[in-house]
């Protein structure tokens, strides 16, 4: 990584890239769960079933979003920092999957739920989101490196010492 780029700032950008993708994955999962709940718990009134499932899934989604923002971003920041030079998609996704799995299990253990489901959910969502974010993160890192290299390259013309006349031809 170029020395002109603040490593914590770069890690923060990378962590936000992953967090936004985690939220997108959680939104897609919530939509699927809403449909499954609406179909599984059909009532005589279709509107009651849809409203009930939407409210349950909406509350679950909001809780997951809050936990992702409050816990996931700081954990992602800490995990992103040492991964700044890593070019392996699988390696970076694996570290994020591990961090997401441990974070998910730890959060639900605090509220005394069985951690297995959230261990898997946290690992799959965080690892998948990091794998999805890999290309933009690498492009940003490459742009930063190119900008640093361009800034470090001397001007193509030798500097004229102060006081000397410059021959226009």
JSON list of C-alpha atoms in Angstrom, two decimals:
[
{"chain": "A", "resi": 1, "resn": "UNK", "atom": "CA", "xyz": [0.00, 0.00, 0.00]},
{"chain": "A", "resi": 2, "resn": "UNK", "atom": "CA", "xyz": [1.32, 3.46, -0.82]},
{"chain": "A", "resi": 3, "resn": "UNK", "atom": "CA", "xyz": [2.65, 5.35, 2.18]},
{"chain": "A", "resi": 4, "resn": "UNK", "atom": "CA", "xyz": [0.56, 8.42, 1.30]},
{"chain": "A", "resi": 5, "resn": "UNK", "atom": "CA", "xyz": [-2.67, 6.50, 1.95]},
{"chain": "A", "resi": 6, "resn": "UNK", "atom": "CA", "xyz": [-3.74, 6.36, 5.59]},
{"chain": "A", "resi": 7, "resn": "UNK", "atom": "CA", "xyz": [-4.12, 2.62, 6.29]},
{"chain": "A", "resi": 8, "resn": "UNK", "atom": "CA", "xyz": [-7.02, 3.10, 8.73]},
{"chain": "A", "resi": 9, "resn": "UNK", "atom": "CA", "xyz": [-8.86, 5.26, 6.22]},
{"chain": "A", "resi": 10, "resn": "UNK", "atom": "CA", "xyz": [-8.37, 2.62, 3.53]},
{"chain": "A", "resi": 11, "resn": "UNK", "atom": "CA", "xyz": [-9.53, -0.08, 5.96]},
{"chain": "A", "resi": 12, "resn": "UNK", "atom": "CA", "xyz": [-12.60, 2.02, 6.81]},
{"chain": "A", "resi": 13, "resn": "UNK", "atom": "CA", "xyz": [-13.50, 2.31, 3.11]},
{"chain": "A", "resi": 14, "resn": "UNK", "atom": "CA", "xyz": [-13.07, -1.43, 2.68]},
{"chain": "A", "resi": 15, "resn": "UNK", "atom": "CA", "xyz": [-15.13, -2.20, 5.80]},
{"chain": "A", "resi": 16, "resn": "UNK", "atom": "CA", "xyz": [-17.98, 0.06, 4.62]},
{"chain": "A", "resi": 17, "resn": "UNK", "atom": "CA", "xyz": [-17.91, -1.69, 1.24]},
{"chain": "A", "resi": 18, "resn": "UNK", "atom": "CA", "xyz": [-18.44, -5.00, 3.00]},
{"chain": "A", "resi": 19, "resn": "UNK", "atom": "CA", "xyz": [-21.04, -3.64, 5.46]},
{"chain": "A", "resi": 20, "resn": "UNK", "atom": "CA", "xyz": [-23.23, -2.23, 2.67]},
{"chain": "A", "resi": 21, "resn": "UNK", "atom": "CA", "xyz": [-23.07, -5.55, 0.86]},
{"chain": "A", "resi": 22, "resn": "UNK", "atom": "CA", "xyz": [-23.94, -7.38, 4.11]},
{"chain": "A", "resi": 23, "resn": "UNK", "atom": "CA", "xyz": [-27.02, -5.17, 4.39]},
{"chain": "A", "resi": 24, "resn": "UNK", "atom": "CA", "xyz": [-27.96, -5.97, 0.79]},
{"chain": "A", "resi": 25, "resn": "UNK", "atom": "CA", "xyz": [-27.62, -9.70, 1.49]},
{"chain": "A", "resi": 26, "resn": "UNK", "atom": "CA", "xyz": [-29.67, -9.36, 4.68]},
{"chain": "A", "resi": 27, "resn": "UNK", "atom": "CA", "xyz": [-32.36, -7.49, 2.74]},
{"chain": "A", "resi": 28, "resn": "UNK", "atom": "CA", "xyz": [-32.53, -10.25, 0.13]},
{"chain": "A", "resi": 29, "resn": "UNK", "atom": "CA", "xyz": [-32.69, -12.91, 2.85]},
{"chain": "A", "resi": 30, "resn": "UNK", "atom": "CA", "xyz": [-35.46, -10.97, 4.62]},
{"chain": "A", "resi": 31, "resn": "UNK", "atom": "CA", "xyz": [-37.48, -10.85, 1.41]},
{"chain": "A", "resi": 32, "resn": "UNK", "atom": "CA", "xyz": [-37.14, -14.61, 0.94]},
{"chain": "A", "resi": 33, "resn": "UNK", "atom": "CA", "xyz": [-38.07, -15.26, 4.59]},
{"chain": "A", "resi": 34, "resn": "UNK", "atom": "CA", "xyz": [-41.08, -12.95, 4.29]},
{"chain": "A", "resi": 35, "resn": "UNK", "atom": "CA", "xyz": [-42.40, -14.94, 1.33]},
{"chain": "A", "resi": 36, "resn": "UNK", "atom": "CA", "xyz": [-41.76, -18.26, 3.08]},
{"chain": "A", "resi": 37, "resn": "UNK", "atom": "CA", "xyz": [-43.45, -17.09, 6.30]},
{"chain": "A", "resi": 38, "resn": "UNK", "atom": "CA", "xyz": [-46.42, -15.68, 4.38]},
{"chain": "A", "resi": 39, "resn": "UNK", "atom": "CA", "xyz": [-46.88, -18.99, 2.54]},
{"chain": "A", "resi": 40, "resn": "UNK", "atom": "CA", "xyz": [-46.25, -21.20, 5.59]},
{"chain": "A", "resi": 41, "resn": "UNK", "atom": "CA", "xyz": [-48.58, -19.30, 7.92]},
{"chain": "A", "resi": 42, "resn": "UNK", "atom": "CA", "xyz": [-51.47, -18.69, 5.60]},
{"chain": "A", "resi": 43, "resn": "UNK", "atom": "CA", "xyz": [-54.57, -17.49, 7.26]},
{"chain": "A", "resi": 44, "resn": "UNK", "atom": "CA", "xyz": [-58.09, -17.17, 5.91]},
{"chain": "A", "resi": 45, "resn": "UNK", "atom": "CA", "xyz": [-57.35, -13.55, 5.18]},
{"chain": "A", "resi": 46, "resn": "UNK", "atom": "CA", "xyz": [-54.34, -13.24, 2.88]},
{"chain": "A", "resi": 47, "resn": "UNK", "atom": "CA", "xyz": [-53.75, -9.67, 4.05]},
{"chain": "A", "resi": 48, "resn": "UNK", "atom": "CA", "xyz": [-53.41, -10.82, 7.68]},
{"chain": "A", "resi": 49, "resn": "UNK", "atom": "CA", "xyz": [-50.80, -13.43, 6.73]},
{"chain": "A", "resi": 50, "resn": "UNK", "atom": "CA", "xyz": [-48.80, -10.98, 4.64]},
{"chain": "A", "resi": 51, "resn": "UNK", "atom": "CA", "xyz": [-48.99, -8.23, 7.25]},
{"chain": "A", "resi": 52, "resn": "UNK", "atom": "CA", "xyz": [-47.99, -10.56, 10.07]},
{"chain": "A", "resi": 53, "resn": "UNK", "atom": "CA", "xyz": [-45.04, -12.01, 8.18]},
{"chain": "A", "resi": 54, "resn": "UNK", "atom": "CA", "xyz": [-43.92, -8.59, 7.01]},
{"chain": "A", "resi": 55, "resn": "UNK", "atom": "CA", "xyz": [-43.92, -7.21, 10.54]},
{"chain": "A", "resi": 56, "resn": "UNK", "atom": "CA", "xyz": [-42.02, -10.19, 11.97]},
{"chain": "A", "resi": 57, "resn": "UNK", "atom": "CA", "xyz": [-39.45, -10.16, 9.18]},
{"chain": "A", "resi": 58, "resn": "UNK", "atom": "CA", "xyz": [-39.22, -6.36, 9.34]},
{"chain": "A", "resi": 59, "resn": "UNK", "atom": "CA", "xyz": [-38.38, -6.46, 13.04]},
{"chain": "A", "resi": 60, "resn": "UNK", "atom": "CA", "xyz": [-35.83, -9.24, 12.48]},
{"chain": "A", "resi": 61, "resn": "UNK", "atom": "CA", "xyz": [-34.30, -7.28, 9.60]},
{"chain": "A", "resi": 62, "resn": "UNK", "atom": "CA", "xyz": [-34.01, -4.09, 11.69]},
{"chain": "A", "resi": 63, "resn": "UNK", "atom": "CA", "xyz": [-32.31, -6.00, 14.49]},
{"chain": "A", "resi": 64, "resn": "UNK", "atom": "CA", "xyz": [-29.83, -7.55, 12.04]},
{"chain": "A", "resi": 65, "resn": "UNK", "atom": "CA", "xyz": [-29.15, -4.18, 10.42]},
{"chain": "A", "resi": 66, "resn": "UNK", "atom": "CA", "xyz": [-28.49, -2.57, 13.79]},
{"chain": "A", "resi": 67, "resn": "UNK", "atom": "CA", "xyz": [-26.16, -5.38, 14.85]},
{"chain": "A", "resi": 68, "resn": "UNK", "atom": "CA", "xyz": [-24.37, -5.25, 11.50]},
{"chain": "A", "resi": 69, "resn": "UNK", "atom": "CA", "xyz": [-23.78, -1.51, 11.83]},
{"chain": "A", "resi": 70, "resn": "UNK", "atom": "CA", "xyz": [-22.89, -1.51, 15.54]},
{"chain": "A", "resi": 71, "resn": "UNK", "atom": "CA", "xyz": [-20.84, -4.72, 15.68]},
{"chain": "A", "resi": 72, "resn": "UNK", "atom": "CA", "xyz": [-20.07, -5.60, 12.06]},
{"chain": "A", "resi": 73, "resn": "UNK", "atom": "CA", "xyz": [-18.47, -2.32, 11.03]},
{"chain": "A", "resi": 74, "resn": "UNK", "atom": "CA", "xyz": [-15.95, -2.14, 13.90]},
{"chain": "A", "resi": 75, "resn": "UNK", "atom": "CA", "xyz": [-15.08, -5.81, 13.47]},
{"chain": "A", "resi": 76, "resn": "UNK", "atom": "CA", "xyz": [-14.80, -5.28, 9.70]},
{"chain": "A", "resi": 77, "resn": "UNK", "atom": "CA", "xyz": [-12.50, -2.32, 10.29]},
{"chain": "A", "resi": 78, "resn": "UNK", "atom": "CA", "xyz": [-10.20, -4.36, 12.51]},
{"chain": "A", "resi": 79, "resn": "UNK", "atom": "CA", "xyz": [-10.18, -7.26, 10.03]},
{"chain": "A", "resi": 80, "resn": "UNK", "atom": "CA", "xyz": [-9.71, -4.97, 6.98]},
{"chain": "A", "resi": 81, "resn": "UNK", "atom": "CA", "xyz": [-6.60, -3.28, 8.36]},
{"chain": "A", "resi": 82, "resn": "UNK", "atom": "CA", "xyz": [-4.23, -6.29, 8.14]},
{"chain": "A", "resi": 83, "resn": "UNK", "atom": "CA", "xyz": [-5.84, -7.40, 4.85]},
{"chain": "A", "resi": 84, "resn": "UNK", "atom": "CA", "xyz": [-4.95, -4.23, 2.92]},
{"chain": "A", "resi": 85, "resn": "UNK", "atom": "CA", "xyz": [-2.12, -5.94, 1.03]},
{"chain": "A", "resi": 86, "resn": "UNK", "atom": "CA", "xyz": [-3.95, -9.23, 0.51]},
{"chain": "A", "resi": 87, "resn": "UNK", "atom": "CA", "xyz": [-4.86, -9.85, -3.10]},
{"chain": "A", "resi": 88, "resn": "UNK", "atom": "CA", "xyz": [-6.51, -13.24, -2.58]},
{"chain": "A", "resi": 89, "resn": "UNK", "atom": "CA", "xyz": [-10.29, -13.12, -2.78]},
{"chain": "A", "resi": 90, "resn": "UNK", "atom": "CA", "xyz": [-10.64, -16.44, -0.98]},
{"chain": "A", "resi": 91, "resn": "UNK", "atom": "CA", "xyz": [-8.24, -15.45, 1.79]},
{"chain": "A", "resi": 92, "resn": "UNK", "atom": "CA", "xyz": [-9.91, -12.12, 2.49]},
{"chain": "A", "resi": 93, "resn": "UNK", "atom": "CA", "xyz": [-13.39, -13.66, 2.29]},
{"chain": "A", "resi": 94, "resn": "UNK", "atom": "CA", "xyz": [-12.30, -16.42, 4.65]},
{"chain": "A", "resi": 95, "resn": "UNK", "atom": "CA", "xyz": [-11.08, -13.95, 7.28]},
{"chain": "A", "resi": 96, "resn": "UNK", "atom": "CA", "xyz": [-14.30, -11.98, 7.01]},
{"chain": "A", "resi": 97, "resn": "UNK", "atom": "CA", "xyz": [-16.35, -15.17, 7.20]},
{"chain": "A", "resi": 98, "resn": "UNK", "atom": "CA", "xyz": [-14.52, -16.19, 10.37]},
{"chain": "A", "resi": 99, "resn": "UNK", "atom": "CA", "xyz": [-14.94, -12.72, 11.90]},
{"chain": "A", "resi": 100, "resn": "UNK", "atom": "CA", "xyz": [-18.64, -12.64, 10.95]},
{"chain": "A", "resi": 101, "resn": "UNK", "atom": "CA", "xyz": [-19.23, -16.12, 12.33]},
{"chain": "A", "resi": 102, "resn": "UNK", "atom": "CA", "xyz": [-17.56, -15.40, 15.64]},
{"chain": "A", "resi": 103, "resn": "UNK", "atom": "CA", "xyz": [-19.28, -12.01, 15.93]},
{"chain": "A", "resi": 104, "resn": "UNK", "atom": "CA", "xyz": [-22.69, -13.47, 15.11]},
{"chain": "A", "resi": 105, "resn": "UNK", "atom": "CA", "xyz": [-22.29, -16.27, 17.64]},
{"chain": "A", "resi": 106, "resn": "UNK", "atom": "CA", "xyz": [-20.96, -13.90, 20.32]},
{"chain": "A", "resi": 107, "resn": "UNK", "atom": "CA", "xyz": [-23.84, -11.46, 19.93]},
{"chain": "A", "resi": 108, "resn": "UNK", "atom": "CA", "xyz": [-26.53, -14.11, 20.31]},
{"chain": "A", "resi": 109, "resn": "UNK", "atom": "CA", "xyz": [-24.71, -15.84, 23.15]},
{"chain": "A", "resi": 110, "resn": "UNK", "atom": "CA", "xyz": [-24.97, -12.57, 25.06]},
{"chain": "A", "resi": 111, "resn": "UNK", "atom": "CA", "xyz": [-28.78, -12.73, 24.75]},
{"chain": "A", "resi": 112, "resn": "UNK", "atom": "CA", "xyz": [-28.68, -16.51, 25.35]},
{"chain": "A", "resi": 113, "resn": "UNK", "atom": "CA", "xyz": [-29.85, -17.86, 22.02]},
{"chain": "A", "resi": 114, "resn": "UNK", "atom": "CA", "xyz": [-28.30, -20.96, 20.47]},
{"chain": "A", "resi": 115, "resn": "UNK", "atom": "CA", "xyz": [-25.29, -19.58, 18.54]},
{"chain": "A", "resi": 116, "resn": "UNK", "atom": "CA", "xyz": [-25.04, -22.16, 15.74]},
{"chain": "A", "resi": 117, "resn": "UNK", "atom": "CA", "xyz": [-27.51, -20.53, 13.35]},
{"chain": "A", "resi": 118, "resn": "UNK", "atom": "CA", "xyz": [-26.00, -17.07, 13.79]},
{"chain": "A", "resi": 119, "resn": "UNK", "atom": "CA", "xyz": [-22.48, -18.49, 13.55]},
{"chain": "A", "resi": 120, "resn": "UNK", "atom": "CA", "xyz": [-23.37, -19.85, 10.12]},
{"chain": "A", "resi": 121, "resn": "UNK", "atom": "CA", "xyz": [-25.39, -16.77, 9.11]},
{"chain": "A", "resi": 122, "resn": "UNK", "atom": "CA", "xyz": [-22.63, -14.36, 10.19]},
{"chain": "A", "resi": 123, "resn": "UNK", "atom": "CA", "xyz": [-19.99, -16.36, 8.38]},
{"chain": "A", "resi": 124, "resn": "UNK", "atom": "CA", "xyz": [-21.94, -16.74, 5.17]},
{"chain": "A", "resi": 125, "resn": "UNK", "atom": "CA", "xyz": [-23.08, -13.11, 5.03]},
{"chain": "A", "resi": 126, "resn": "UNK", "atom": "CA", "xyz": [-19.73, -11.54, 5.95]},
{"chain": "A", "resi": 127, "resn": "UNK", "atom": "CA", "xyz": [-17.66, -13.90, 3.80]},
{"chain": "A", "resi": 128, "resn": "UNK", "atom": "CA", "xyz": [-20.01, -13.58, 0.85]},
{"chain": "A", "resi": 129, "resn": "UNK", "atom": "CA", "xyz": [-20.13, -9.80, 1.16]},
{"chain": "A", "resi": 130, "resn": "UNK", "atom": "CA", "xyz": [-16.33, -9.58, 1.27]},
{"chain": "A", "resi": 131, "resn": "UNK", "atom": "CA", "xyz": [-16.02, -11.84, -1.77]},
{"chain": "A", "resi": 132, "resn": "UNK", "atom": "CA", "xyz": [-18.57, -9.62, -3.55]},
{"chain": "A", "resi": 133, "resn": "UNK", "atom": "CA", "xyz": [-16.65, -6.48, -2.55]},
{"chain": "A", "resi": 134, "resn": "UNK", "atom": "CA", "xyz": [-13.26, -7.88, -3.59]},
{"chain": "A", "resi": 135, "resn": "UNK", "atom": "CA", "xyz": [-13.10, -6.38, -7.08]},
{"chain": "A", "resi": 136, "resn": "UNK", "atom": "CA", "xyz": [-13.95, -2.78, -6.04]},
{"chain": "A", "resi": 137, "resn": "UNK", "atom": "CA", "xyz": [-11.58, -3.01, -3.08]},
{"chain": "A", "resi": 138, "resn": "UNK", "atom": "CA", "xyz": [-8.72, -4.21, -5.31]},
{"chain": "A", "resi": 139, "resn": "UNK", "atom": "CA", "xyz": [-9.47, -1.49, -7.89]},
{"chain": "A", "resi": 140, "resn": "UNK", "atom": "CA", "xyz": [-9.30, 1.15, -5.17]},
{"chain": "A", "resi": 141, "resn": "UNK", "atom": "CA", "xyz": [-6.02, -0.24, -3.87]},
{"chain": "A", "resi": 142, "resn": "UNK", "atom": "CA", "xyz": [-4.58, -0.31, -7.41]},
{"chain": "A", "resi": 143, "resn": "UNK", "atom": "CA", "xyz": [-5.70, 3.30, -8.02]},
{"chain": "A", "resi": 144, "resn": "UNK", "atom": "CA", "xyz": [-4.09, 4.38, -4.74]},
{"chain": "A", "resi": 145, "resn": "UNK", "atom": "CA", "xyz": [-0.86, 2.62, -5.72]},
{"chain": "A", "resi": 146, "resn": "UNK", "atom": "CA", "xyz": [-0.87, 4.22, -9.19]},
{"chain": "A", "resi": 147, "resn": "UNK", "atom": "CA", "xyz": [-1.51, 7.66, -7.72]},
{"chain": "A", "resi": 148, "resn": "UNK", "atom": "CA", "xyz": [1.38, 7.18, -5.31]},
{"chain": "A", "resi": 149, "resn": "UNK", "atom": "CA", "xyz": [3.65, 6.01, -8.10]},
{"chain": "A", "resi": 150, "resn": "UNK", "atom": "CA", "xyz": [2.68, 8.99, -10.26]},
{"chain": "A", "resi": 151, "resn": "UNK", "atom": "CA", "xyz": [3.35, 11.37, -7.38]},
{"chain": "A", "resi": 152, "resn": "UNK", "atom": "CA", "xyz": [6.73, 9.76, -6.71]},
{"chain": "A", "resi": 153, "resn": "UNK", "atom": "CA", "xyz": [7.82, 9.89, -10.36]},
{"chain": "A", "resi": 154, "resn": "UNK", "atom": "CA", "xyz": [10.07, 12.88, -11.03]},
{"chain": "A", "resi": 155, "resn": "UNK", "atom": "CA", "xyz": [8.91, 15.50, -13.45]},
{"chain": "A", "resi": 156, "resn": "UNK", "atom": "CA", "xyz": [9.98, 14.48, -16.96]},
{"chain": "A", "resi": 157, "resn": "UNK", "atom": "CA", "xyz": [12.10, 17.62, -17.39]},
{"chain": "A", "resi": 158, "resn": "UNK", "atom": "CA", "xyz": [15.05, 18.53, -15.21]},
{"chain": "A", "resi": 159, "resn": "UNK", "atom": "CA", "xyz": [14.35, 21.45, -12.93]},
{"chain": "A", "resi": 160, "resn": "UNK", "atom": "CA", "xyz": [15.95, 24.76, -13.88]},
{"chain": "A", "resi": 161, "resn": "UNK", "atom": "CA", "xyz": [18.10, 26.16, -11.09]},
{"chain": "A", "resi": 162, "resn": "UNK", "atom": "CA", "xyz": [16.88, 29.45, -9.70]},
{"chain": "A", "resi": 163, "resn": "UNK", "atom": "CA", "xyz": [18.40, 32.43, -11.47]},
{"chain": "A", "resi": 164, "resn": "UNK", "atom": "CA", "xyz": [19.29, 30.68, -14.72]},
{"chain": "A", "resi": 165, "resn": "UNK", "atom": "CA", "xyz": [17.69, 31.69, -17.97]},
{"chain": "A", "resi": 166, "resn": "UNK", "atom": "CA", "xyz": [15.70, 29.10, -19.85]},
{"chain": "A", "resi": 167, "resn": "UNK", "atom": "CA", "xyz": [16.45, 28.79, -23.56]},
{"chain": "A", "resi": 168, "resn": "UNK", "atom": "CA", "xyz": [13.06, 28.71, -25.33]},
{"chain": "A", "resi": 169, "resn": "UNK", "atom": "CA", "xyz": [14.42, 26.62, -28.20]}
]
